Amino acid sequence: MIPADLIHYKEKSQKIIALTAWDSISGSIAEQANVDLVLVGDSLAMVCLGYKSTLPLTLENIIYHTNAVSRGFKKRIEEQPFIVSDMPFLTYQCGEDKAVEYAGKIIQSTYAKAVKLEGAEPEIQKVISRLIRMGIPVMGHIGLTPQSYLNLGLKKQGDCIESQQKIKKEASILEQLGCFSIVLEHIPESLAKEIQNNLKIPTIGIGAGNYCDGQVRVTADLLGLNDHQPPFCQPIIQGKNLFKDKLKEWVEYERLK
Ligand code: KIV
């Protein structure tokens, strides 16, 4: 699969289903669940590495984890999910040259076929445009952008007219710059619907309602593995409790045997 295929999904009204992965086991489970796309998201900083935010994640971390994820794939290469890797904080905020070098390293040393980066400020627009011209496909990410949580917090975005106008404008700029899709995180459903209607490229929602062209979830949230659940992701099982209870049973059994 190449990025343009995802645009065809939208043309055919075929939903794009994506999950995050951070190691071989989560990669293998996502692949076997038949997702279209695996995002090696910087949420792995919290999910897998125990950090309190995404900010400490490094370029080396994302390369290491992207390679672990792809080693978990077992299907024939043409049938494997499309991998997108997040660009960690400070790998694209310090100018275009550095961003090309770091995104290039991700593409060169992993099986990721695209990178995702957050925001659409003028500096970020320049970076996105340069990456795309240099042959690196880019997925945008607007709405709640966790790498900016020190400024914006982790609350829902697009809750007033100004913020809605800003997000709509950012979405169309990202499309004009050549992004092949955009993640819309934690924004009102009506706003996501309007953006979805206005764009030719697919929107992939998380906490953005049901009208996006696709959905992405942090797998650990969906499986109920984390202690803190984001308000916009209902777990489909209470994974942590399930595993913990089963392991406790096993420990007791082995002790008494
Ligand atoms: O890092 C991540 O998991 C993400 C998703 C929330 C889209 O960016």
PDB file of C-alpha atoms and ligand atoms in Angstrom:
ATOM      1  CA  MET A   1       0.000   0.000   0.000  1.00  0.00           C
ATOM      2  CA  ILE A   2       1.130   3.549  -0.698  1.00  0.00           C
ATOM      3  CA  PRO A   3      -0.359   6.773   0.733  1.00  0.00           C
ATOM      4  CA  ALA A   4      -2.399   7.423  -2.428  1.00  0.00           C
ATOM      5  CA  ASP A   5      -4.275   4.153  -1.772  1.00  0.00           C
ATOM      6  CA  LEU A   6      -5.720   5.708   1.372  1.00  0.00           C
ATOM      7  CA  ILE A   7      -7.135   8.550  -0.723  1.00  0.00           C
ATOM      8  CA  HIS A   8      -8.805   5.892  -2.896  1.00  0.00           C
ATOM      9  CA  TYR A   9     -10.385   4.450   0.261  1.00  0.00           C
ATOM     10  CA  LYS A  10     -12.147   7.784   0.701  1.00  0.00           C
ATOM     11  CA  GLU A  11     -13.194   7.907  -2.960  1.00  0.00           C
ATOM     12  CA  LYS A  12     -14.733   4.432  -2.529  1.00  0.00           C
ATOM     13  CA  SER A  13     -16.272   5.385   0.874  1.00  0.00           C
ATOM     14  CA  GLN A  14     -14.264   2.558   2.421  1.00  0.00           C
ATOM     15  CA  LYS A  15     -13.445   3.203   6.087  1.00  0.00           C
ATOM     16  CA  ILE A  16      -9.761   3.282   7.110  1.00  0.00           C
ATOM     17  CA  ILE A  17      -9.204   1.456  10.386  1.00  0.00           C
ATOM     18  CA  ALA A  18      -6.014   2.120  12.310  1.00  0.00           C
ATOM     19  CA  LEU A  19      -4.502   1.059  15.627  1.00  0.00           C
ATOM     20  CA  THR A  20      -1.332   2.070  17.398  1.00  0.00           C
ATOM     21  CA  ALA A  21       1.422  -0.439  18.139  1.00  0.00           C
ATOM     22  CA  TRP A  22       4.664  -0.149  20.069  1.00  0.00           C
ATOM     23  CA  ASP A  23       6.331  -3.581  19.983  1.00  0.00           C
ATOM     24  CA  SER A  24       6.205  -6.905  18.114  1.00  0.00           C
ATOM     25  CA  ILE A  25       3.296  -8.305  20.128  1.00  0.00           C
ATOM     26  CA  SER A  26       1.058  -5.254  19.663  1.00  0.00           C
ATOM     27  CA  GLY A  27       2.143  -5.050  16.006  1.00  0.00           C
ATOM     28  CA  SER A  28       1.303  -8.686  15.444  1.00  0.00           C
ATOM     29  CA  ILE A  29      -2.096  -8.364  17.169  1.00  0.00           C
ATOM     30  CA  ALA A  30      -2.975  -5.268  15.115  1.00  0.00           C
ATOM     31  CA  GLU A  31      -1.956  -7.034  11.910  1.00  0.00           C
ATOM     32  CA  GLN A  32      -4.017 -10.125  12.778  1.00  0.00           C
ATOM     33  CA  ALA A  33      -6.997  -7.899  13.577  1.00  0.00           C
ATOM     34  CA  ASN A  34      -6.793  -6.834   9.890  1.00  0.00           C
ATOM     35  CA  VAL A  35      -6.254  -3.106  10.398  1.00  0.00           C
ATOM     36  CA  ASP A  36      -5.352  -1.058   7.333  1.00  0.00           C
ATOM     37  CA  LEU A  37      -2.793   1.086   9.078  1.00  0.00           C
ATOM     38  CA  VAL A  38      -0.569   0.770  12.127  1.00  0.00           C
ATOM     39  CA  LEU A  39       0.529   3.984  13.767  1.00  0.00           C
ATOM     40  CA  VAL A  40       3.711   3.805  15.821  1.00  0.00           C
ATOM     41  CA  GLY A  41       2.474   6.803  17.759  1.00  0.00           C
ATOM     42  CA  ASP A  42       4.427   8.800  20.284  1.00  0.00           C
ATOM     43  CA  SER A  43       1.754   7.748  22.802  1.00  0.00           C
ATOM     44  CA  LEU A  44       4.123   4.794  23.248  1.00  0.00           C
ATOM     45  CA  ALA A  45       6.042   7.137  25.552  1.00  0.00           C
ATOM     46  CA  MET A  46       3.232   6.657  28.103  1.00  0.00           C
ATOM     47  CA  VAL A  47       1.809   3.296  27.026  1.00  0.00           C
ATOM     48  CA  CYS A  48       5.088   1.434  26.847  1.00  0.00           C
ATOM     49  CA  LEU A  49       7.844   3.513  28.434  1.00  0.00           C
ATOM     50  CA  GLY A  50       6.057   4.872  31.498  1.00  0.00           C
ATOM     51  CA  TYR A  51       6.550   8.585  30.785  1.00  0.00           C
ATOM     52  CA  LYS A  52       3.912  11.118  31.831  1.00  0.00           C
ATOM     53  CA  SER A  53       3.692  12.754  28.386  1.00  0.00           C
ATOM     54  CA  THR A  54       4.907  12.267  24.817  1.00  0.00           C
ATOM     55  CA  LEU A  55       7.615  14.919  25.137  1.00  0.00           C
ATOM     56  CA  PRO A  56      10.521  12.731  26.334  1.00  0.00           C
ATOM     57  CA  LEU A  57      10.322  10.368  23.338  1.00  0.00           C
ATOM     58  CA  THR A  58      13.396  10.516  21.071  1.00  0.00           C
ATOM     59  CA  LEU A  59      14.133   9.793  17.425  1.00  0.00           C
ATOM     60  CA  GLU A  60      16.069   6.677  18.476  1.00  0.00           C
ATOM     61  CA  ASN A  61      13.048   5.479  20.486  1.00  0.00           C
ATOM     62  CA  ILE A  62      10.655   5.799  17.556  1.00  0.00           C
ATOM     63  CA  ILE A  63      13.040   4.010  15.176  1.00  0.00           C
ATOM     64  CA  TYR A  64      13.640   1.218  17.701  1.00  0.00           C
ATOM     65  CA  HIS A  65       9.906   0.711  18.334  1.00  0.00           C
ATOM     66  CA  THR A  66       8.917   0.989  14.661  1.00  0.00           C
ATOM     67  CA  ASN A  67      11.345  -1.821  13.870  1.00  0.00           C
ATOM     68  CA  ALA A  68       9.986  -3.920  16.734  1.00  0.00           C
ATOM     69  CA  VAL A  69       6.433  -3.429  15.409  1.00  0.00           C
ATOM     70  CA  SER A  70       7.282  -4.484  11.860  1.00  0.00           C
ATOM     71  CA  ARG A  71       9.127  -7.573  13.141  1.00  0.00           C
ATOM     72  CA  GLY A  72       5.767  -8.644  14.571  1.00  0.00           C
ATOM     73  CA  PHE A  73       4.115  -8.661  11.132  1.00  0.00           C
ATOM     74  CA  LYS A  74       3.720 -12.118   9.640  1.00  0.00           C
ATOM     75  CA  LYS A  75       1.585 -11.561   6.543  1.00  0.00           C
ATOM     76  CA  ARG A  76       3.033 -11.287   3.044  1.00  0.00           C
ATOM     77  CA  ILE A  77       4.538  -7.846   2.601  1.00  0.00           C
ATOM     78  CA  GLU A  78       1.777  -6.634   0.260  1.00  0.00           C
ATOM     79  CA  GLU A  79      -0.854  -7.592   2.854  1.00  0.00           C
ATOM     80  CA  GLN A  80       0.823  -6.030   5.864  1.00  0.00           C
ATOM     81  CA  PRO A  81      -0.651  -2.887   7.412  1.00  0.00           C
ATOM     82  CA  PHE A  82       0.705   0.436   6.234  1.00  0.00           C
ATOM     83  CA  ILE A  83       3.060   1.795   8.927  1.00  0.00           C
ATOM     84  CA  VAL A  84       3.106   5.462   9.892  1.00  0.00           C
ATOM     85  CA  SER A  85       5.584   6.620  12.542  1.00  0.00           C
ATOM     86  CA  ASP A  86       5.177   9.712  14.665  1.00  0.00           C
ATOM     87  CA  MET A  87       7.915  12.309  14.571  1.00  0.00           C
ATOM     88  CA  PRO A  88       8.857  12.888  18.211  1.00  0.00           C
ATOM     89  CA  PHE A  89       8.890  16.313  19.863  1.00  0.00           C
ATOM     90  CA  LEU A  90      11.866  18.435  18.687  1.00  0.00           C
ATOM     91  CA  THR A  91      12.502  16.375  15.573  1.00  0.00           C
ATOM     92  CA  TYR A  92      10.482  18.765  13.385  1.00  0.00           C
ATOM     93  CA  GLN A  93      10.092  21.934  15.478  1.00  0.00           C
ATOM     94  CA  CYS A  94      13.686  23.104  14.862  1.00  0.00           C
ATOM     95  CA  GLY A  95      13.540  23.814  11.155  1.00  0.00           C
ATOM     96  CA  GLU A  96      13.202  22.153   7.819  1.00  0.00           C
ATOM     97  CA  ASP A  97      16.749  20.781   7.417  1.00  0.00           C
ATOM     98  CA  LYS A  98      16.650  18.913  10.715  1.00  0.00           C
ATOM     99  CA  ALA A  99      13.136  17.666  10.013  1.00  0.00           C
ATOM    100  CA  VAL A 100      14.181  16.230   6.636  1.00  0.00           C
ATOM    101  CA  GLU A 101      17.184  14.550   8.235  1.00  0.00           C
ATOM    102  CA  TYR A 102      15.161  13.024  11.079  1.00  0.00           C
ATOM    103  CA  ALA A 103      12.122  12.006   9.016  1.00  0.00           C
ATOM    104  CA  GLY A 104      14.543  10.612   6.438  1.00  0.00           C
ATOM    105  CA  LYS A 105      16.236   8.532   9.152  1.00  0.00           C
ATOM    106  CA  ILE A 106      12.867   7.085  10.175  1.00  0.00           C
ATOM    107  CA  ILE A 107      12.010   6.174   6.569  1.00  0.00           C
ATOM    108  CA  GLN A 108      15.534   4.919   5.818  1.00  0.00           C
ATOM    109  CA  SER A 109      15.924   2.671   8.838  1.00  0.00           C
ATOM    110  CA  THR A 110      12.410   1.275   9.315  1.00  0.00           C
ATOM    111  CA  TYR A 111       9.499  -0.060   7.269  1.00  0.00           C
ATOM    112  CA  ALA A 112       7.446   3.093   7.949  1.00  0.00           C
ATOM    113  CA  LYS A 113       6.117   4.506   4.703  1.00  0.00           C
ATOM    114  CA  ALA A 114       5.089   7.882   6.120  1.00  0.00           C
ATOM    115  CA  VAL A 115       5.537  10.127   9.131  1.00  0.00           C
ATOM    116  CA  LYS A 116       2.940  11.971  11.181  1.00  0.00           C
ATOM    117  CA  LEU A 117       3.535  15.332  12.760  1.00  0.00           C
ATOM    118  CA  GLU A 118       1.357  17.609  14.834  1.00  0.00           C
ATOM    119  CA  GLY A 119       0.067  21.101  14.150  1.00  0.00           C
ATOM    120  CA  ALA A 120      -0.166  23.480  11.211  1.00  0.00           C
ATOM    121  CA  GLU A 121       1.568  26.656  12.381  1.00  0.00           C
ATOM    122  CA  PRO A 122       3.471  28.546   9.632  1.00  0.00           C
ATOM    123  CA  GLU A 123       6.791  26.940  10.691  1.00  0.00           C
ATOM    124  CA  ILE A 124       5.232  23.473  10.615  1.00  0.00           C
ATOM    125  CA  GLN A 125       3.674  24.184   7.207  1.00  0.00           C
ATOM    126  CA  LYS A 126       7.147  24.875   5.812  1.00  0.00           C
ATOM    127  CA  VAL A 127       8.435  21.628   7.291  1.00  0.00           C
ATOM    128  CA  ILE A 128       5.535  19.596   5.879  1.00  0.00           C
ATOM    129  CA  SER A 129       5.929  21.113   2.450  1.00  0.00           C
ATOM    130  CA  ARG A 130       9.669  20.381   2.399  1.00  0.00           C
ATOM    131  CA  LEU A 131       9.250  16.796   3.625  1.00  0.00           C
ATOM    132  CA  ILE A 132       6.689  16.066   0.930  1.00  0.00           C
ATOM    133  CA  ARG A 133       8.847  17.638  -1.796  1.00  0.00           C
ATOM    134  CA  MET A 134      11.747  15.492  -0.569  1.00  0.00           C
ATOM    135  CA  GLY A 135       9.681  12.339  -1.072  1.00  0.00           C
ATOM    136  CA  ILE A 136       8.503  11.719   2.488  1.00  0.00           C
ATOM    137  CA  PRO A 137       4.726  11.260   2.781  1.00  0.00           C
ATOM    138  CA  VAL A 138       3.150  13.171   5.672  1.00  0.00           C
ATOM    139  CA  MET A 139       0.041  12.536   7.730  1.00  0.00           C
ATOM    140  CA  GLY A 140      -1.168  15.684   9.513  1.00  0.00           C
ATOM    141  CA  HIS A 141      -2.574  15.829  13.044  1.00  0.00           C
ATOM    142  CA  ILE A 142      -4.723  18.700  14.333  1.00  0.00           C
ATOM    143  CA  GLY A 143      -7.288  19.368  17.062  1.00  0.00           C
ATOM    144  CA  LEU A 144      -5.822  18.116  20.331  1.00  0.00           C
ATOM    145  CA  THR A 145      -2.074  17.915  19.736  1.00  0.00           C
ATOM    146  CA  PRO A 146      -0.488  16.303  22.807  1.00  0.00           C
ATOM    147  CA  GLN A 147       3.028  17.598  22.037  1.00  0.00           C
ATOM    148  CA  SER A 148       1.624  21.117  22.739  1.00  0.00           C
ATOM    149  CA  TYR A 149      -0.112  20.161  25.970  1.00  0.00           C
ATOM    150  CA  LEU A 150       1.936  22.661  27.999  1.00  0.00           C
ATOM    151  CA  ASN A 151       0.244  25.444  25.990  1.00  0.00           C
ATOM    152  CA  LEU A 152      -3.129  23.933  25.111  1.00  0.00           C
ATOM    153  CA  GLY A 153      -3.725  21.323  27.795  1.00  0.00           C
ATOM    154  CA  LEU A 154      -5.333  18.012  26.903  1.00  0.00           C
ATOM    155  CA  LYS A 155      -8.870  19.325  26.596  1.00  0.00           C
ATOM    156  CA  LYS A 156     -11.238  19.102  23.661  1.00  0.00           C
ATOM    157  CA  GLN A 157     -10.403  21.603  20.912  1.00  0.00           C
ATOM    158  CA  GLY A 158     -12.847  23.439  18.644  1.00  0.00           C
ATOM    159  CA  ASP A 159     -15.148  24.406  21.488  1.00  0.00           C
ATOM    160  CA  CYS A 160     -15.675  27.994  20.256  1.00  0.00           C
ATOM    161  CA  ILE A 161     -16.144  29.610  16.837  1.00  0.00           C
ATOM    162  CA  GLU A 162     -12.568  30.976  16.650  1.00  0.00           C
ATOM    163  CA  SER A 163     -11.056  27.622  17.472  1.00  0.00           C
ATOM    164  CA  GLN A 164     -13.357  25.894  14.949  1.00  0.00           C
ATOM    165  CA  GLN A 165     -12.385  28.372  12.214  1.00  0.00           C
ATOM    166  CA  LYS A 166      -8.720  27.797  13.023  1.00  0.00           C
ATOM    167  CA  ILE A 167      -9.015  24.001  12.829  1.00  0.00           C
ATOM    168  CA  LYS A 168     -10.983  24.154   9.547  1.00  0.00           C
ATOM    169  CA  LYS A 169      -8.370  26.459   8.030  1.00  0.00           C
ATOM    170  CA  GLU A 170      -5.544  24.218   9.228  1.00  0.00           C
ATOM    171  CA  ALA A 171      -7.221  21.170   7.672  1.00  0.00           C
ATOM    172  CA  SER A 172      -7.478  22.770   4.257  1.00  0.00           C
ATOM    173  CA  ILE A 173      -3.896  24.098   4.458  1.00  0.00           C
ATOM    174  CA  LEU A 174      -2.633  20.594   5.267  1.00  0.00           C
ATOM    175  CA  GLU A 175      -4.488  19.233   2.258  1.00  0.00           C
ATOM    176  CA  GLN A 176      -3.052  21.976   0.006  1.00  0.00           C
ATOM    177  CA  LEU A 177       0.451  21.220   1.283  1.00  0.00           C
ATOM    178  CA  GLY A 178       0.063  17.631   0.135  1.00  0.00           C
ATOM    179  CA  CYS A 179      -0.645  15.616   3.313  1.00  0.00           C
ATOM    180  CA  PHE A 180      -2.210  12.289   2.341  1.00  0.00           C
ATOM    181  CA  SER A 181      -4.498  12.216   5.383  1.00  0.00           C
ATOM    182  CA  ILE A 182      -5.150  14.055   8.625  1.00  0.00           C
ATOM    183  CA  VAL A 183      -5.747  12.817  12.168  1.00  0.00           C
ATOM    184  CA  LEU A 184      -8.475  14.832  13.907  1.00  0.00           C
ATOM    185  CA  GLU A 185      -8.157  14.391  17.659  1.00  0.00           C
ATOM    186  CA  HIS A 186     -10.746  15.307  20.307  1.00  0.00           C
ATOM    187  CA  ILE A 187     -12.894  17.828  18.413  1.00  0.00           C
ATOM    188  CA  PRO A 188     -16.693  18.086  18.125  1.00  0.00           C
ATOM    189  CA  GLU A 189     -18.326  15.588  15.765  1.00  0.00           C
ATOM    190  CA  SER A 190     -20.049  18.370  13.786  1.00  0.00           C
ATOM    191  CA  LEU A 191     -16.704  20.063  13.117  1.00  0.00           C
ATOM    192  CA  ALA A 192     -15.075  16.785  12.069  1.00  0.00           C
ATOM    193  CA  LYS A 193     -18.025  16.134   9.736  1.00  0.00           C
ATOM    194  CA  GLU A 194     -17.643  19.531   8.069  1.00  0.00           C
ATOM    195  CA  ILE A 195     -13.898  19.001   7.592  1.00  0.00           C
ATOM    196  CA  GLN A 196     -14.482  15.479   6.246  1.00  0.00           C
ATOM    197  CA  ASN A 197     -16.928  16.916   3.685  1.00  0.00           C
ATOM    198  CA  ASN A 198     -14.607  19.702   2.605  1.00  0.00           C
ATOM    199  CA  LEU A 199     -11.500  17.597   2.000  1.00  0.00           C
ATOM    200  CA  LYS A 200     -10.502  15.148  -0.707  1.00  0.00           C
ATOM    201  CA  ILE A 201      -7.943  13.485   1.570  1.00  0.00           C
ATOM    202  CA  PRO A 202      -9.188  11.166   4.325  1.00  0.00           C
ATOM    203  CA  THR A 203      -9.696  12.314   7.892  1.00  0.00           C
ATOM    204  CA  ILE A 204      -8.918   9.771  10.596  1.00  0.00           C
ATOM    205  CA  GLY A 205     -10.644  10.499  13.860  1.00  0.00           C
ATOM    206  CA  ILE A 206      -9.945   9.831  17.505  1.00  0.00           C
ATOM    207  CA  GLY A 207     -12.483  11.409  19.803  1.00  0.00           C
ATOM    208  CA  ALA A 208     -13.938  13.213  16.774  1.00  0.00           C
ATOM    209  CA  GLY A 209     -17.215  11.341  16.299  1.00  0.00           C
ATOM    210  CA  ASN A 210     -18.432   8.963  13.644  1.00  0.00           C
ATOM    211  CA  TYR A 211     -18.182  10.966  10.444  1.00  0.00           C
ATOM    212  CA  CYS A 212     -14.452  10.750   9.752  1.00  0.00           C
ATOM    213  CA  ASP A 213     -13.183   8.642   6.849  1.00  0.00           C
ATOM    214  CA  GLY A 214     -11.426   6.385   9.310  1.00  0.00           C
ATOM    215  CA  GLN A 215     -10.829   5.777  12.990  1.00  0.00           C
ATOM    216  CA  VAL A 216      -7.625   5.351  14.944  1.00  0.00           C
ATOM    217  CA  ARG A 217      -7.328   4.225  18.547  1.00  0.00           C
ATOM    218  CA  VAL A 218      -4.485   3.813  20.986  1.00  0.00           C
ATOM    219  CA  THR A 219      -4.636   0.024  21.269  1.00  0.00           C
ATOM    220  CA  ALA A 220      -3.829   0.017  24.979  1.00  0.00           C
ATOM    221  CA  ASP A 221      -6.806   2.356  25.613  1.00  0.00           C
ATOM    222  CA  LEU A 222      -9.134   0.214  23.535  1.00  0.00           C
ATOM    223  CA  LEU A 223      -8.053  -2.907  25.419  1.00  0.00           C
ATOM    224  CA  GLY A 224      -8.360  -1.200  28.816  1.00  0.00           C
ATOM    225  CA  LEU A 225      -4.688  -1.754  29.642  1.00  0.00           C
ATOM    226  CA  ASN A 226      -3.928   1.719  30.985  1.00  0.00           C
ATOM    227  CA  ASP A 227      -4.652   3.163  34.411  1.00  0.00           C
ATOM    228  CA  HIS A 228      -5.855   6.448  32.907  1.00  0.00           C
ATOM    229  CA  GLN A 229      -8.430   6.280  30.140  1.00  0.00           C
ATOM    230  CA  PRO A 230      -8.913   9.300  27.838  1.00  0.00           C
ATOM    231  CA  PRO A 231     -12.545  10.534  27.996  1.00  0.00           C
ATOM    232  CA  PHE A 232     -13.106   9.801  24.294  1.00  0.00           C
ATOM    233  CA  CYS A 233     -12.067   6.139  24.221  1.00  0.00           C
ATOM    234  CA  GLN A 234     -14.320   3.520  25.764  1.00  0.00           C
ATOM    235  CA  PRO A 235     -12.385   0.278  26.312  1.00  0.00           C
ATOM    236  CA  ILE A 236     -13.858  -2.772  24.586  1.00  0.00           C
ATOM    237  CA  ILE A 237     -12.534  -5.016  27.385  1.00  0.00           C
ATOM    238  CA  GLN A 238     -11.078  -4.387  30.844  1.00  0.00           C
ATOM    239  CA  GLY A 239      -7.765  -5.861  29.725  1.00  0.00           C
ATOM    240  CA  LYS A 240      -5.664  -4.855  32.697  1.00  0.00           C
ATOM    241  CA  ASN A 241      -8.070  -6.331  35.250  1.00  0.00           C
ATOM    242  CA  LEU A 242      -8.552  -9.433  33.146  1.00  0.00           C
ATOM    243  CA  PHE A 243      -4.827 -10.136  32.842  1.00  0.00           C
ATOM    244  CA  LYS A 244      -4.130  -9.183  36.453  1.00  0.00           C
ATOM    245  CA  ASP A 245      -6.863 -11.463  37.841  1.00  0.00           C
ATOM    246  CA  LYS A 246      -5.788 -14.395  35.679  1.00  0.00           C
ATOM    247  CA  LEU A 247      -2.147 -13.931  36.680  1.00  0.00           C
ATOM    248  CA  LYS A 248      -3.110 -13.695  40.373  1.00  0.00           C
ATOM    249  CA  GLU A 249      -5.018 -16.964  40.031  1.00  0.00           C
ATOM    250  CA  TRP A 250      -1.983 -18.574  38.412  1.00  0.00           C
ATOM    251  CA  VAL A 251       0.377 -17.261  41.123  1.00  0.00           C
ATOM    252  CA  GLU A 252      -1.899 -18.636  43.867  1.00  0.00           C
ATOM    253  CA  TYR A 253      -2.251 -21.947  42.063  1.00  0.00           C
ATOM    254  CA  GLU A 254       1.512 -22.347  41.620  1.00  0.00           C
ATOM    255  CA  ARG A 255       2.110 -21.423  45.277  1.00  0.00           C
ATOM    256  CA  LEU A 256      -0.255 -24.075  46.561  1.00  0.00           C
ATOM    257  CA  LYS A 257       0.675 -26.815  44.112  1.00  0.00           C
TER     258      LYS A 257
HETATM  259  O1  KIV B   1       0.566   8.904  19.390  1.00  0.00           O
HETATM  260  C1  KIV B   1      -0.569   8.490  19.132  1.00  0.00           C
HETATM  261  O2  KIV B   1      -0.972   7.408  19.555  1.00  0.00           O
HETATM  262  C2  KIV B   1      -1.414   9.315  18.295  1.00  0.00           C
HETATM  263  C3  KIV B   1      -2.866   8.956  18.223  1.00  0.00           C
HETATM  264  C4  KIV B   1      -3.553   9.516  19.415  1.00  0.00           C
HETATM  265  C5  KIV B   1      -3.499   9.413  16.971  1.00  0.00           C
HETATM  266  O3  KIV B   1      -0.971  10.276  17.748  1.00  0.00           O
END
